[in-house]
Coordinates of C-alpha atoms in Angstrom, one line a residue:
M1353 CA 43.4 -18.6 -55.1
A1354 CA 41.3 -21.4 -53.8
G1355 CA 42.3 -22.0 -50.1
K1356 CA 42.8 -26.3 -49.4
R1357 CA 39.9 -27.8 -47.4
G1358 CA 40.3 -27.9 -44.1
N1359 CA 40.0 -31.0 -42.7
G1360 CA 36.3 -31.6 -41.5
E1361 CA 36.0 -27.7 -42.7
G1362 CA 33.8 -28.2 -45.6
A1363 CA 34.3 -26.4 -48.6
I1364 CA 36.4 -22.5 -47.8
G1365 CA 38.1 -20.7 -50.6
E1366 CA 39.2 -17.1 -51.3
Y1367 CA 37.4 -14.7 -53.7
G1368 CA 37.9 -11.3 -54.7
G1369 CA 39.5 -10.5 -50.8
Y1370 CA 37.5 -12.1 -48.9
W1371 CA 37.5 -15.7 -47.7
V1372 CA 34.2 -17.8 -48.2
A1373 CA 32.7 -21.0 -46.3
R1374 CA 30.1 -22.9 -48.6
Y1375 CA 28.0 -26.0 -46.8
T1376 CA 23.9 -27.3 -46.6
T1377 CA 21.1 -26.5 -44.9
D1378 CA 18.9 -29.5 -43.4
D1379 CA 16.1 -28.0 -45.9
G1380 CA 18.4 -28.4 -48.4
R1381 CA 19.8 -25.1 -49.1
R1382 CA 24.0 -23.9 -50.2
K1383 CA 24.5 -21.0 -47.3
A1384 CA 28.0 -19.1 -47.8
I1385 CA 29.7 -17.5 -45.1
Y1386 CA 32.4 -14.5 -45.5
G1387 CA 35.6 -13.4 -43.7
K1388 CA 38.6 -11.3 -44.3
T1389 CA 40.5 -14.3 -42.7
R1390 CA 40.6 -17.7 -43.4
A1391 CA 40.3 -18.7 -39.8
E1392 CA 37.2 -16.1 -39.5
V1393 CA 35.3 -18.7 -42.0
A1394 CA 36.8 -21.5 -40.4
D1395 CA 35.1 -20.6 -37.0
K1396 CA 31.8 -19.2 -38.4
L1397 CA 31.6 -22.6 -40.3
S1398 CA 32.4 -24.4 -37.1
S1399 CA 29.6 -22.6 -35.3
A1400 CA 27.4 -23.0 -38.3
L1401 CA 27.7 -26.6 -38.7
R1402 CA 27.4 -27.2 -34.8
D1403 CA 23.9 -25.6 -35.0
R1404 CA 23.1 -27.3 -37.7
N1405 CA 24.2 -29.9 -36.3
L1406 CA 22.0 -29.8 -33.1
G1407 CA 18.4 -28.8 -35.1
L1408 CA 19.2 -24.9 -35.2
P1409 CA 17.9 -22.9 -38.3
A1410 CA 20.8 -21.6 -40.2
P1411 CA 20.7 -17.5 -40.0
D1412 CA 19.9 -15.3 -43.3
D1413 CA 22.6 -13.8 -44.5
R1414 CA 19.8 -11.6 -46.7
M1415 CA 17.8 -9.9 -43.9
T1416 CA 19.5 -6.5 -43.0
V1417 CA 18.7 -4.8 -39.4
G1418 CA 16.4 -2.5 -41.1
S1419 CA 14.1 -4.9 -42.3
F1420 CA 14.4 -7.1 -39.9
L1421 CA 13.4 -4.1 -36.5
L1422 CA 10.8 -2.4 -38.8
R1423 CA 9.1 -6.8 -39.0
W1424 CA 9.7 -6.8 -36.0
L1425 CA 8.0 -3.1 -34.6
N1426 CA 4.8 -4.0 -37.4
L1427 CA 3.9 -8.0 -36.1
S1428 CA 5.1 -8.2 -32.6
V1429 CA 5.2 -4.7 -30.8
K1430 CA 2.6 -3.2 -32.0
L1431 CA 0.2 -6.3 -31.6
R1432 CA 1.7 -7.2 -28.4
N1433 CA 2.6 -4.0 -26.5
R1434 CA 0.7 -0.5 -25.0
P1435 CA 0.6 2.8 -27.4
S1436 CA 3.0 4.4 -25.6
T1437 CA 5.2 1.2 -25.9
Y1438 CA 5.0 0.8 -29.1
A1439 CA 5.7 4.9 -29.9
A1440 CA 9.0 4.8 -28.0
Y1441 CA 10.4 1.2 -29.6
A1442 CA 9.2 3.5 -32.5
S1443 CA 11.0 6.1 -32.3
H1444 CA 14.3 4.9 -31.5
V1445 CA 14.0 2.4 -34.2
H1446 CA 13.6 5.0 -37.2
T1447 CA 15.7 8.1 -35.6
H1448 CA 18.5 6.2 -34.6
L1449 CA 18.7 1.8 -35.6
V1450 CA 17.5 2.5 -38.6
P1451 CA 19.5 5.6 -40.1
D1452 CA 23.3 3.5 -38.4
L1453 CA 23.1 -0.3 -38.7
G1454 CA 19.8 -0.2 -40.9
K1455 CA 21.9 -1.5 -44.0
K1456 CA 23.8 -3.8 -42.4
K1457 CA 23.4 -7.4 -42.5
L1458 CA 21.7 -9.0 -39.5
A1459 CA 23.5 -12.2 -39.0
R1460 CA 27.3 -10.6 -39.3
L1461 CA 26.1 -7.6 -37.0
T1462 CA 28.8 -7.9 -34.6
P1463 CA 29.4 -6.4 -30.8
E1464 CA 31.9 -4.6 -31.6
D1465 CA 29.6 -2.6 -34.8
V1466 CA 26.6 -1.9 -31.7
E1467 CA 29.5 -0.8 -29.2
R1468 CA 30.5 1.2 -31.8
F1469 CA 26.7 2.6 -32.0
L1470 CA 26.5 3.3 -29.2
A1471 CA 30.0 5.6 -28.4
K1472 CA 28.5 7.8 -31.9
K1473 CA 25.2 8.3 -30.0
L1474 CA 27.1 9.6 -27.2
E1475 CA 29.4 11.7 -29.0
A1476 CA 26.4 12.8 -31.1
G1477 CA 25.2 14.3 -27.6
L1478 CA 22.4 12.0 -26.5
T1479 CA 22.6 11.1 -22.7
A1480 CA 23.8 7.7 -21.1
T1481 CA 20.4 6.7 -20.3
T1482 CA 18.7 7.5 -23.6
V1483 CA 22.0 5.3 -25.0
V1484 CA 21.3 2.7 -22.5
R1485 CA 17.2 2.5 -23.7
I1486 CA 18.7 2.9 -27.1
R1487 CA 20.5 -1.0 -26.6
A1488 CA 17.7 -2.0 -24.8
T1489 CA 15.4 -1.6 -27.4
L1490 CA 18.1 -3.5 -30.3
R1491 CA 18.9 -6.3 -27.4
R1492 CA 14.7 -7.0 -27.3
A1493 CA 14.3 -7.1 -30.6
L1494 CA 17.3 -9.1 -31.0
T1495 CA 15.9 -11.4 -28.5
I1496 CA 13.0 -12.5 -30.5
A1497 CA 15.6 -12.3 -33.9
L1498 CA 17.4 -15.2 -31.8
R1499 CA 14.3 -17.4 -31.1
Q1500 CA 13.3 -17.1 -34.6
G1501 CA 17.2 -18.2 -35.5
L1502 CA 17.5 -15.2 -37.6
V1503 CA 20.9 -14.9 -35.6
A1504 CA 23.4 -17.0 -33.6
R1505 CA 23.8 -14.6 -31.1
N1506 CA 22.5 -11.4 -29.6
V1507 CA 24.4 -9.4 -29.9
A1508 CA 23.2 -6.0 -28.6
A1509 CA 23.1 -8.0 -25.1
L1510 CA 27.0 -8.8 -25.3
A1511 CA 28.2 -5.4 -26.2
D1512 CA 29.6 -2.7 -22.7
P1513 CA 26.4 -0.7 -22.2
P1514 CA 27.6 2.9 -21.4
R1515 CA 27.0 3.9 -17.3
A1516 CA 24.1 5.8 -17.2
K1517 CA 23.7 7.7 -14.0
S1518 CA 21.2 7.4 -11.6
Q1519 CA 18.4 8.8 -12.2
Q1520 CA 17.7 12.4 -9.9
F1521 CA 14.4 13.9 -9.4
E1522 CA 13.1 16.9 -7.0
V1523 CA 10.2 16.1 -4.2
L1524 CA 8.3 18.2 -2.1
T1525 CA 9.0 17.9 1.5
A1526 CA 6.5 17.5 4.0
K1527 CA 6.4 20.8 4.6
Q1528 CA 6.4 21.9 1.1
A1529 CA 2.8 19.5 0.1
Q1530 CA 0.7 21.2 2.7
A1531 CA 2.1 24.4 1.7
F1532 CA 1.0 23.7 -1.9
L1533 CA -2.0 21.9 -1.0
E1534 CA -3.3 25.0 1.2
A1535 CA -2.4 27.0 -1.8
I1536 CA -4.2 25.4 -4.2
R1537 CA -7.2 26.1 -3.2
G1538 CA -10.3 26.1 -4.5
H1539 CA -8.2 26.2 -7.9
R1540 CA -9.8 24.3 -10.7
M1541 CA -7.5 21.0 -10.4
E1542 CA -7.3 21.4 -7.0
A1543 CA -8.8 17.5 -6.9
L1544 CA -6.7 16.1 -9.3
F1545 CA -3.4 17.4 -6.9
V1546 CA -4.5 16.6 -3.6
V1547 CA -5.3 12.9 -5.2
A1548 CA -1.8 12.7 -7.6
I1549 CA 0.2 13.3 -3.9
G1550 CA -2.4 11.4 -1.7
T1551 CA -1.9 7.8 -4.1
G1552 CA 1.3 8.2 -6.1
L1553 CA -0.2 7.4 -9.0
R1554 CA 0.6 7.7 -12.5
Q1555 CA -0.7 11.2 -14.7
G1556 CA -2.0 8.7 -17.0
E1557 CA -3.3 6.8 -14.7
L1558 CA -4.9 9.3 -12.7
L1559 CA -6.6 11.0 -16.0
G1560 CA -7.6 7.3 -16.7
L1561 CA -9.6 6.6 -13.4
Q1562 CA -13.4 6.7 -14.2
W1563 CA -15.9 6.8 -11.9
P1564 CA -16.7 3.0 -11.2
D1565 CA -13.3 2.5 -10.0
I1566 CA -13.8 5.3 -7.1
D1567 CA -14.8 3.0 -3.7
F1568 CA -16.2 5.9 -1.1
A1569 CA -17.4 3.6 1.7
G1570 CA -14.0 2.2 1.1
K1571 CA -11.5 5.2 1.5
R1572 CA -9.8 3.4 -2.5
L1573 CA -9.8 3.3 -5.9
F1574 CA -9.0 0.6 -8.4
V1575 CA -6.4 1.3 -11.0
R1576 CA -7.9 -0.8 -13.9
Q1577 CA -6.9 1.5 -16.7
A1578 CA -4.9 4.6 -17.7
L1579 CA -4.9 7.7 -20.9
Q1580 CA -2.9 7.6 -23.1
R1581 CA -2.6 9.5 -26.4
V1582 CA -3.3 7.8 -29.9
D1583 CA -2.4 9.4 -32.9
G1584 CA -3.6 12.3 -31.0
V1585 CA -6.8 10.7 -30.3
P1586 CA -7.4 9.8 -26.3
T1587 CA -7.3 6.3 -25.0
L1588 CA -8.3 4.1 -22.3
V1589 CA -5.2 1.8 -22.8
E1590 CA -4.5 -1.1 -20.2
P1591 CA -1.9 -0.4 -17.2
K1592 CA 1.7 -0.6 -17.9
T1593 CA 2.4 -3.7 -16.5
A1594 CA 0.1 -6.3 -14.1
R1595 CA 1.5 -5.0 -10.8
S1596 CA 0.3 -1.6 -12.0
R1597 CA -3.4 -3.3 -11.9
R1598 CA -4.4 -2.4 -7.9
K1599 CA -5.8 -0.7 -5.4
V1600 CA -4.6 2.0 -3.5
S1601 CA -6.0 3.2 -0.2
F1602 CA -6.4 7.4 0.0
P1603 CA -6.2 9.8 2.6
A1604 CA -9.3 11.8 3.7
Q1605 CA -8.5 14.9 2.1
A1606 CA -8.4 13.0 -0.8
L1607 CA -11.8 11.8 -0.4
T1608 CA -13.2 14.9 0.4
Q1609 CA -12.1 15.7 -3.4
L1610 CA -13.1 13.1 -4.9
R1611 CA -16.8 13.7 -3.1
A1612 CA -17.2 16.9 -4.5
Q1613 CA -15.8 16.5 -8.2
H1614 CA -18.7 13.5 -7.9
E1615 CA -21.3 16.0 -7.5
K1616 CA -19.6 18.4 -10.0
D1617 CA -19.6 15.5 -12.5
T1618 CA -23.2 14.2 -11.3
E1619 CA -25.0 18.2 -11.7
A1620 CA -23.2 18.7 -14.9
R1621 CA -24.8 15.3 -16.6
R1622 CA -28.1 16.4 -15.1
Q1623 CA -27.8 19.5 -17.0
D1624 CA -26.2 17.4 -20.7
P1625 CA -25.8 14.3 -21.0
Q1626 CA -23.6 13.8 -23.4
W1627 CA -21.3 15.5 -21.2
N1628 CA -18.1 12.9 -20.0
P1629 CA -19.2 10.4 -22.4
L1630 CA -16.2 8.2 -21.2
N1631 CA -17.1 8.7 -17.1
L1632 CA -13.7 10.0 -16.3
V1633 CA -13.4 11.4 -12.7
F1634 CA -10.8 14.3 -13.8
T1635 CA -11.5 16.6 -17.3
S1636 CA -11.8 19.3 -19.2
Q1637 CA -14.5 22.5 -18.3
A1638 CA -16.0 20.6 -21.6
G1639 CA -16.3 17.6 -20.0
T1640 CA -13.7 16.2 -22.3
P1641 CA -10.2 13.9 -21.1
L1642 CA -7.9 15.9 -19.9
D1643 CA -4.6 16.8 -21.8
G1644 CA -1.2 15.6 -20.1
P1645 CA 1.6 18.4 -20.5
N1646 CA -1.5 20.7 -20.3
V1647 CA -2.1 19.6 -16.9
T1648 CA 1.9 19.5 -16.3
H1649 CA 1.4 23.1 -17.5
K1650 CA -1.0 24.0 -14.6
L1651 CA 1.0 22.2 -11.6
Q1652 CA 4.2 24.4 -12.8
R1653 CA 2.1 27.3 -13.2
A1654 CA 0.8 26.8 -9.3
L1655 CA 4.3 26.0 -8.0
A1656 CA 5.3 28.9 -8.9
E1657 CA 2.2 31.1 -7.6
A1658 CA 3.2 29.5 -4.1
D1659 CA 7.1 29.7 -4.5
L1660 CA 7.7 26.7 -4.5
P1661 CA 10.2 24.4 -6.9
R1662 CA 9.5 23.5 -9.8
I1663 CA 9.2 19.3 -10.7
R1664 CA 7.1 17.3 -13.1
F1665 CA 4.4 16.1 -12.7
H1666 CA 5.6 12.3 -11.9
D1667 CA 7.7 14.1 -9.5
L1668 CA 4.3 13.8 -7.3
R1669 CA 4.7 10.4 -7.8
H1670 CA 8.2 10.5 -5.9
T1671 CA 7.2 12.9 -3.6
Y1672 CA 3.8 10.2 -2.3
A1673 CA 6.4 7.5 -2.0
S1674 CA 9.6 9.6 -0.2
L1675 CA 7.2 11.3 2.5
L1676 CA 5.9 7.3 3.2
L1677 CA 9.7 6.4 3.4
A1678 CA 10.7 8.8 5.5
K1679 CA 7.6 7.7 7.8
G1680 CA 9.2 4.3 8.1
V1681 CA 7.2 2.6 5.7
S1682 CA 8.6 -0.6 3.8
M1683 CA 10.0 -0.1 1.1
R1684 CA 8.0 -4.0 0.2
V1685 CA 4.7 -2.2 0.9
I1686 CA 5.9 1.3 -1.2
M1687 CA 6.2 -0.9 -4.1
E1688 CA 3.3 -2.6 -4.1
L1689 CA 1.8 1.2 -3.4
L1690 CA 3.1 2.4 -7.0
G1691 CA 2.8 -1.0 -8.7
H1692 CA 6.1 -1.4 -9.3
A1693 CA 7.7 -4.9 -11.0
Q1694 CA 10.3 -5.2 -8.4
I1695 CA 11.8 -4.4 -6.1
S1696 CA 15.0 -3.3 -7.1
L1697 CA 13.0 -0.6 -8.8
A1698 CA 11.8 0.8 -5.8
M1699 CA 14.7 0.8 -4.0
N1700 CA 17.6 2.0 -7.0
T1701 CA 14.7 4.9 -7.5
Y1702 CA 14.3 6.0 -4.1
S1703 CA 17.8 5.6 -2.8
H1704 CA 18.9 9.2 -2.4
V1705 CA 16.6 9.8 0.2
M1706 CA 17.2 6.6 2.4
P1707 CA 20.2 7.8 4.1
E1708 CA 17.6 9.6 7.4
A1709 CA 15.8 6.3 7.2
I1710 CA 19.7 4.4 7.6
E1711 CA 20.7 7.2 10.0
D1712 CA 17.5 6.7 11.6
A1713 CA 18.5 2.4 12.0
A1714 CA 21.7 3.5 13.6
G1715 CA 20.2 5.0 16.1
L1716 CA 17.5 2.4 17.1
M1717 CA 20.3 0.1 17.2
E1718 CA 22.1 2.1 19.7
D1719 CA 19.1 2.3 21.7
I1720 CA 18.6 -1.9 21.8
L1721 CA 22.5 -2.0 22.5
T1722 CA 22.9 0.1 25.5
G1723 CA 20.2 -0.6 27.0
E1724 CA 18.1 2.8 26.3
S1725 CA 15.1 0.8 25.0
V1726 CA 14.9 -2.0 27.0
T1727 CA 14.8 0.9 29.8
D1728 CA 11.7 2.8 27.9
A1729 CA 10.2 0.1 27.6
Q1730 CA 10.1 -0.9 31.4
T1731 CA 9.0 2.7 32.7

């Protein structure tokens, strides 16, 4: 039975168990809005008419979540982001978002739909961190949909995310780092491991270093690109963020290793001009780019032979930061050295290694308040 038109609501009626409201957009198209109750449809119609009066485009009821996400991947992400970023988003879209939410109409997706989806993923055994990242991918995509007028709100932003556990990782202590460097003397990847601990560079940044990036006189290097596998092919890509493009000083041990590495590279080029065509600092024995997983395997094997804890390659970066933090280097400086975009990221990442620094600060304050620092200064 058709419903009576409410005052100012437009045309609202009941058809086949659903309530439907119809109105005309600015460009003359007739739009239909559906709902389970008259009140729901009236509310949606009121929002649509308000948006129309504000000059906002009407949501497209025909587009599905899946079709939009695939279009977003190919027309936005692929053209504007690094291959690794595209691969991560594509994995979330193809493996999780499209199978579970793909058939839903984009304009009708609700925060409740997203929350049920996130809960389902947690029940399936995914970690909270992974589920948070999947939600972030959907949220980023819907930000574009909102900007393009395809949706009236970003429902992923409105959905409550699961609580992710704080990031935990293993690092080498100063004594362990010294023991490791002693144990790898003569190892084929000694230079790579020494520079990794001595600079805190990401693995891709290290493997993408080229000889023009090394300033021997200034004992510093410049991060200008990173090495990634794109469809299985080693490729030099832009750094992760704008702050990732940076210069980093390195210690004397790293200088010694880099000089020795350069001599080996020069000799290899003398024997074969086609050797190391990308002019990389660290290569395989054949002069080709190194493979990240293989490098990590060799690191963990070297750690095991030295009877040291098993860590990821990325934990050498954390070791670098943690050792500097323990020596009193400020978080702001560490952020710049690591190429973090926000100091909050560095703070959150290394908060678990800060208790000693906090205790030291408390001790210093005690010295000030008791006058011991004054006495020491006078003597």
